[in-house]
Short mmCIF file of C-alpha atoms in Angstrom, two decimals:
data_model
loop_
_atom_site.label_atom_id
_atom_site.label_comp_id
_atom_site.label_asym_id
_atom_site.label_seq_id
_atom_site.Cartn_x
_atom_site.Cartn_y
_atom_site.Cartn_z
CA UNK A 884 83.90 98.35 89.72
CA UNK A 885 81.73 101.37 89.07
CA UNK A 886 81.04 103.66 92.41
CA UNK A 887 77.68 102.02 92.99
CA UNK A 888 79.39 98.85 93.92
CA UNK A 889 77.06 96.81 96.29
CA UNK A 890 79.40 95.64 99.29
CA UNK A 891 78.93 93.58 102.39
CA UNK A 892 81.49 94.47 105.06
CA UNK A 893 82.64 92.02 107.92
CA UNK A 894 84.80 93.80 110.55
CA UNK A 895 84.75 94.59 114.47
CA UNK A 896 88.04 96.37 115.47
CA UNK A 897 89.61 99.75 115.07
CA UNK A 898 91.89 98.34 112.39
CA UNK A 899 89.19 98.17 109.81
CA UNK A 900 88.11 102.08 110.21
CA UNK A 901 90.46 103.40 107.56
CA UNK A 902 88.97 100.90 105.35
CA UNK A 903 85.38 101.81 105.79
CA UNK A 904 86.35 105.40 105.50
CA UNK A 905 88.07 104.80 102.12
CA UNK A 906 85.21 102.86 100.77
CA UNK A 907 82.50 105.61 101.92
CA UNK A 908 84.91 108.35 100.22
CA UNK A 909 84.83 106.48 96.92
CA UNK A 910 80.99 106.15 97.27
CA UNK A 911 81.27 102.49 98.05
CA UNK A 912 79.61 102.74 101.56
CA UNK A 913 78.60 99.18 102.50
CA UNK A 914 74.78 97.83 102.13
CA UNK A 915 75.33 95.99 105.48
CA UNK A 916 78.06 95.64 107.90
CA UNK A 917 78.47 92.58 110.07
CA UNK A 918 80.21 92.87 113.29
CA UNK A 919 81.13 90.44 116.38
CA UNK A 920 78.94 90.64 119.20
CA UNK A 921 80.87 91.52 122.62
CA UNK A 922 81.54 88.13 124.17
CA UNK A 923 80.77 87.51 127.83
CA UNK A 924 83.86 88.21 130.05
CA UNK A 925 86.22 85.47 131.07
CA UNK A 926 87.15 84.84 134.74
CA UNK A 927 90.67 86.29 135.60
CA UNK A 928 93.47 83.83 135.56
CA UNK A 929 96.49 83.65 137.69
CA UNK A 930 98.97 85.19 137.70
CA UNK A 931 97.19 88.16 136.92
CA UNK A 932 94.26 87.98 139.51
CA UNK A 933 92.25 90.86 140.04
CA UNK A 934 94.69 93.27 139.01
CA UNK A 935 94.64 92.40 135.22
CA UNK A 936 91.34 93.83 133.83
CA UNK A 937 89.84 92.52 130.76
CA UNK A 938 90.94 94.23 127.51
CA UNK A 939 88.39 96.52 126.51
CA UNK A 940 85.98 95.45 123.84
CA UNK A 941 86.82 97.16 120.56
CA UNK A 942 83.34 97.86 118.89
CA UNK A 943 84.73 100.56 116.59
CA UNK A 944 83.20 99.11 113.45
CA UNK A 945 79.82 98.93 114.98
CA UNK A 946 80.30 102.44 116.32
CA UNK A 947 81.02 103.53 112.66
CA UNK A 948 77.96 102.03 111.29
CA UNK A 949 75.46 103.58 113.63
CA UNK A 950 77.28 106.95 113.20
CA UNK A 951 77.05 106.65 109.32
CA UNK A 952 73.63 104.99 109.37
CA UNK A 953 74.61 101.73 107.75
CA UNK A 954 72.57 98.54 108.63
CA UNK A 955 74.45 96.63 111.19
CA UNK A 956 74.09 93.00 112.30
CA UNK A 957 75.86 91.67 115.37
CA UNK A 958 76.74 88.09 115.55
CA UNK A 959 78.15 85.53 117.74
CA UNK A 960 78.42 82.77 114.95
CA UNK A 961 78.74 84.09 111.29
CA UNK A 962 77.47 80.62 109.88
CA UNK A 963 73.77 81.13 110.47
CA UNK A 964 71.05 80.95 108.08
CA UNK A 965 69.56 84.16 108.93
CA UNK A 966 72.72 85.97 107.92
CA UNK A 967 73.14 84.14 104.63
CA UNK A 968 69.64 84.80 103.68
CA UNK A 969 69.91 88.48 104.65
CA UNK A 970 73.33 88.68 102.50
CA UNK A 971 71.87 86.79 99.55
CA UNK A 972 69.05 89.32 99.33
CA UNK A 973 71.48 92.18 98.97
CA UNK A 974 72.92 90.77 95.79
CA UNK A 975 76.13 92.10 96.45
CA UNK A 976 79.10 92.61 94.10
CA UNK A 977 81.87 91.88 96.81
CA UNK A 978 82.33 91.02 100.37
CA UNK A 979 85.16 92.92 102.25
CA UNK A 980 86.46 91.40 105.46
CA UNK A 981 88.84 93.51 107.79
CA UNK A 982 89.75 92.69 111.56
CA UNK A 983 86.82 90.09 111.71
CA UNK A 984 87.75 86.97 113.78
CA UNK A 985 84.82 84.93 113.45
CA UNK A 986 85.34 82.14 110.32
CA UNK A 987 83.26 83.07 107.46
CA UNK A 988 81.57 79.75 105.75
CA UNK A 989 81.78 79.05 102.24
CA UNK A 990 78.29 79.44 101.63
CA UNK A 991 78.69 83.16 102.74
CA UNK A 992 82.16 83.88 101.16
CA UNK A 993 80.79 82.85 97.76
CA UNK A 994 77.34 84.67 97.74
CA UNK A 995 78.61 88.00 96.09
CA UNK A 996 79.52 88.11 92.44
CA UNK A 997 83.12 88.54 92.97
CA UNK A 998 83.17 86.64 96.27
CA UNK A 999 84.60 88.01 99.54
CA UNK A 1000 88.13 89.55 99.89
CA UNK A 1001 90.16 89.81 103.09
CA UNK A 1002 92.51 92.50 104.17
CA UNK A 1003 95.23 91.00 106.39
CA UNK A 1004 97.96 92.91 108.15
CA UNK A 1005 100.80 90.69 107.52
CA UNK A 1006 102.99 89.40 104.60
CA UNK A 1007 101.13 86.28 104.02
CA UNK A 1008 101.56 83.21 104.15
CA UNK A 1009 103.66 84.30 107.45
CA UNK A 1010 101.63 85.14 110.51
CA UNK A 1011 98.26 83.79 109.58
CA UNK A 1012 95.98 84.33 112.51
CA UNK A 1013 94.34 86.81 114.70
CA UNK A 1014 97.39 88.61 116.07
CA UNK A 1015 99.89 89.28 113.04
CA UNK A 1016 100.85 92.84 114.24
CA UNK A 1017 101.92 91.87 117.60
CA UNK A 1018 103.44 88.59 116.42
CA UNK A 1019 105.65 90.80 113.82
CA UNK A 1020 106.76 93.02 116.81
CA UNK A 1021 107.32 90.22 119.29
CA UNK A 1022 109.19 88.37 116.42
CA UNK A 1023 111.56 91.23 116.07
CA UNK A 1024 110.82 91.39 112.19
CA UNK A 1025 112.52 94.18 110.35
CA UNK A 1026 109.51 94.18 107.73
CA UNK A 1027 105.68 93.87 107.87
CA UNK A 1028 103.03 94.58 105.47
CA UNK A 1029 99.35 94.05 104.22
CA UNK A 1030 97.96 91.35 101.97
CA UNK A 1031 94.74 91.27 100.42
CA UNK A 1032 93.53 87.69 99.60
CA UNK A 1033 90.47 86.09 97.96
CA UNK A 1034 88.86 84.50 101.10
CA UNK A 1035 88.43 80.72 101.40
CA UNK A 1036 87.33 78.37 104.20
CA UNK A 1037 90.87 78.06 105.27
CA UNK A 1038 91.68 80.86 107.45
CA UNK A 1039 93.95 83.55 105.82
CA UNK A 1040 95.10 80.85 103.24
CA UNK A 1041 93.49 82.13 100.18
CA UNK A 1042 95.20 83.31 96.95
CA UNK A 1043 97.01 86.49 97.31
CA UNK A 1044 95.65 89.43 95.21
CA UNK A 1045 97.70 92.49 96.29
CA UNK A 1046 100.52 92.71 98.82
CA UNK A 1047 102.75 95.58 100.03
CA UNK A 1048 105.52 95.71 102.62
CA UNK A 1049 106.79 98.49 104.99
CA UNK A 1050 110.05 98.62 107.22
CA UNK A 1051 109.52 98.07 110.87
CA UNK A 1052 111.63 100.58 112.86
CA UNK A 1053 113.25 99.68 116.21
CA UNK A 1054 111.16 102.55 117.56
CA UNK A 1055 107.89 101.11 116.34
CA UNK A 1056 105.48 99.62 118.84
CA UNK A 1057 101.91 98.18 118.71
CA UNK A 1058 100.16 101.53 118.21
CA UNK A 1059 102.55 103.10 115.52
CA UNK A 1060 102.66 99.71 113.50
CA UNK A 1061 98.89 99.11 113.71
CA UNK A 1062 98.10 102.53 112.68
CA UNK A 1063 100.49 102.52 109.83
CA UNK A 1064 99.21 98.98 108.45
CA UNK A 1065 95.59 100.11 108.93
CA UNK A 1066 96.10 103.05 106.63
CA UNK A 1067 98.11 100.82 104.15
CA UNK A 1068 95.25 98.45 104.34
CA UNK A 1069 92.78 100.74 103.35
CA UNK A 1070 94.90 101.60 100.38
CA UNK A 1071 95.09 98.01 99.13
CA UNK A 1072 91.73 97.14 100.15
CA UNK A 1073 90.13 99.77 98.09
CA UNK A 1074 92.51 98.99 95.11
CA UNK A 1075 91.34 95.29 95.32
CA UNK A 1076 87.57 96.29 95.21
CA UNK A 1077 88.19 98.77 92.42
CA UNK A 1078 90.14 96.20 90.17
CA UNK A 1079 87.71 93.47 90.94
CA UNK A 1080 84.89 95.11 88.66
CA UNK A 1081 84.06 94.49 85.27
CA UNK A 1082 86.42 97.01 83.68
CA UNK A 1083 89.39 95.60 85.82
CA UNK A 1084 88.44 92.03 85.59
CA UNK A 1085 91.55 89.83 84.70
CA UNK A 1086 94.30 92.68 85.83
CA UNK A 1087 94.29 91.00 89.14
CA UNK A 1088 96.62 87.51 89.04
CA UNK A 1089 95.81 85.60 92.11
CA UNK A 1090 98.72 83.62 93.26
CA UNK A 1091 98.59 80.68 95.54
CA UNK A 1092 100.23 81.11 98.80
CA UNK A 1093 103.45 78.71 99.71
CA UNK A 1094 102.19 76.43 102.35
CA UNK A 1095 105.82 75.42 103.03
CA UNK A 1096 106.36 79.06 104.26
CA UNK A 1097 103.22 79.36 106.29
CA UNK A 1098 103.13 80.24 109.79
CA UNK A 1099 100.12 80.64 112.10
CA UNK A 1100 99.95 82.50 115.30
CA UNK A 1101 97.40 82.38 118.04
CA UNK A 1102 95.67 85.06 119.74
CA UNK A 1103 98.25 87.46 121.50
CA UNK A 1104 96.23 89.05 124.12
CA UNK A 1105 96.74 90.64 127.49
CA UNK A 1106 97.27 87.20 129.02
CA UNK A 1107 100.64 87.31 127.39
CA UNK A 1108 101.81 90.73 129.14
CA UNK A 1109 103.93 88.95 131.89
CA UNK A 1110 107.48 90.02 131.41
CA UNK A 1111 109.55 86.98 130.03
CA UNK A 1112 112.56 87.33 132.02
CA UNK A 1113 113.90 84.17 130.96
CA UNK A 1114 114.45 85.41 127.04
CA UNK A 1115 117.19 87.35 126.16
CA UNK A 1116 117.01 90.93 126.59
CA UNK A 1117 116.09 91.58 122.89
CA UNK A 1118 113.26 89.19 123.35
CA UNK A 1119 111.99 91.21 126.42
CA UNK A 1120 112.21 94.26 124.51
CA UNK A 1121 110.30 93.00 121.48
CA UNK A 1122 107.38 91.70 123.54
CA UNK A 1123 107.60 95.06 125.22
CA UNK A 1124 106.97 96.63 121.76
CA UNK A 1125 104.12 94.25 120.92
CA UNK A 1126 102.25 95.79 123.74
CA UNK A 1127 103.63 99.21 124.80
CA UNK A 1128 103.67 101.75 125.64
CA UNK A 1129 100.35 102.41 127.06
CA UNK A 1130 99.94 98.83 128.35
CA UNK A 1131 103.24 97.59 128.93
CA UNK A 1132 104.24 94.24 130.44
CA UNK A 1133 103.34 93.18 134.00
CA UNK A 1134 105.98 91.73 136.30
CA UNK A 1135 105.82 91.28 140.17
CA UNK A 1136 107.96 93.20 142.77
CA UNK A 1137 107.64 92.41 146.44
CA UNK A 1138 104.55 90.39 145.73
CA UNK A 1139 102.64 93.22 143.95
CA UNK A 1140 102.28 93.74 140.48
CA UNK A 1141 104.25 96.50 138.37
CA UNK A 1142 103.84 97.51 134.85
CA UNK A 1143 107.12 97.92 132.78
CA UNK A 1144 106.38 100.80 130.15
CA UNK A 1145 109.60 101.56 128.56
CA UNK A 1146 113.04 100.24 128.29
CA UNK A 1147 115.86 98.79 126.06
CA UNK A 1148 118.60 96.00 126.18
CA UNK A 1149 121.80 97.39 127.82
CA UNK A 1150 125.49 96.25 126.99
CA UNK A 1151 126.97 94.81 130.07
CA UNK A 1152 130.82 94.68 130.79
CA UNK A 1153 130.90 92.67 133.98
CA UNK A 1154 129.35 89.35 134.32
CA UNK A 1155 125.68 89.53 135.75
CA UNK A 1156 124.87 87.43 138.80
CA UNK A 1157 121.65 85.81 140.15
CA UNK A 1158 118.65 84.35 138.61
CA UNK A 1159 116.68 86.19 135.55
CA UNK A 1160 114.78 88.93 137.02
CA UNK A 1161 117.52 89.94 139.27
CA UNK A 1162 118.05 93.61 139.71
CA UNK A 1163 121.73 94.38 139.06
CA UNK A 1164 121.91 98.05 139.75
CA UNK A 1165 121.44 101.47 137.89
CA UNK A 1166 123.15 101.84 134.40
CA UNK A 1167 122.50 104.77 132.14
CA UNK A 1168 119.42 105.84 134.42
CA UNK A 1169 117.67 102.44 133.87
CA UNK A 1170 116.98 99.73 136.28
CA UNK A 1171 119.39 96.88 134.96
CA UNK A 1172 117.68 93.40 135.07
CA UNK A 1173 119.20 90.08 134.21
CA UNK A 1174 117.48 87.98 131.57
CA UNK A 1175 118.28 84.98 129.75
CA UNK A 1176 121.73 84.00 128.45
CA UNK A 1177 123.35 86.65 130.80
CA UNK A 1178 121.74 89.71 128.93
CA UNK A 1179 120.58 92.56 130.55
CA UNK A 1180 117.46 94.76 130.01
CA UNK A 1181 117.19 98.33 131.34
CA UNK A 1182 113.95 99.78 132.48
CA UNK A 1183 113.26 103.43 131.99
CA UNK A 1184 109.71 103.70 133.07
CA UNK A 1185 107.28 101.79 135.59
CA UNK A 1186 104.04 101.97 137.22
CA UNK A 1187 102.09 100.45 140.01
CA UNK A 1188 98.47 99.67 139.50
CA UNK A 1189 96.42 102.86 140.05
CA UNK A 1190 99.72 105.07 140.44
CA UNK A 1191 101.28 107.51 138.12
CA UNK A 1192 104.12 106.23 135.93
CA UNK A 1193 107.65 106.99 137.33
CA UNK A 1194 111.27 106.96 136.27
CA UNK A 1195 113.44 104.02 137.03
CA UNK A 1196 115.39 106.31 139.46
CA UNK A 1197 112.15 107.46 141.51
CA UNK A 1198 111.00 103.84 141.63
CA UNK A 1199 114.44 102.58 143.08
CA UNK A 1200 113.86 105.38 145.79
CA UNK A 1201 110.29 104.86 146.42
CA UNK A 1202 110.72 100.94 146.61
CA UNK A 1203 113.73 101.10 148.48
CA UNK A 1204 115.39 98.50 145.99
CA UNK A 1205 118.62 96.95 146.66
CA UNK A 1206 121.03 95.42 144.30
CA UNK A 1207 120.14 91.51 144.30
CA UNK A 1208 116.33 92.18 144.74
CA UNK A 1209 114.11 90.47 141.87
CA UNK A 1210 111.30 90.87 139.73
CA UNK A 1211 109.22 87.57 138.99
#
């Protein structure tokens, strides 16, 4: 497409910002940005109670639109006559959807000349759905990636346009993998928009996704932060990577919540004892906690709500922990 492309952008969260920056730098600033309206807060559910605050609303795209003086529409439902009318009036060349969770109707998807593309942070058809980055970490994947697709009404199921993978390191956590895939998404998203134009028409060869290999994940949010002690230690480690290190996972000790901020599986020579969540003693400067299948997870750092993070040794001293005590 020429650099005067007329684009409509659908996005809400921080993941979309590198793509917006790339479009603007290539003189493709969207004519209109459509973002999700902040939902009303839900009532806290057990076992979190008042301790578990609602996740902060990510309105990064709306803030970007205001900063760069781009027309902005906030919607609760993308299937509205008003929105369809406004997009139709723009006579856009393409739509671009990044980190936008509301389903787009076919009548909106098909309005631009080249339809609407999606930039999804997974190696589709694996991990369709709203939380592919957390799902990749939680699943212990050794690779992740970004896929651009031609959007259809079936969520994340459209033909693949471009795809690129990256390795996932054991040291990766949600923030590091998120930012890496956001940068890659900007590159692939811009490449896809460029190739869709008149000069590049025909260079993209869309391929259908293999439905037999497709997996769909639900929203993985703060309600999934409870430490799954019944899993093997590797499973606890992967769940921690999917949220940490800023948020960590939540467990309870002496009837009060505590956040597990960092840790790793431990090799154990002697047979563990007790139920999952049992404190087995200190090993390698870590709290050794029994997990599923007699595996052991070692906690490095913890934090009580409203307190500073502390080392495992300081937590044992402060809480007067004894071997056989349990996290639940």
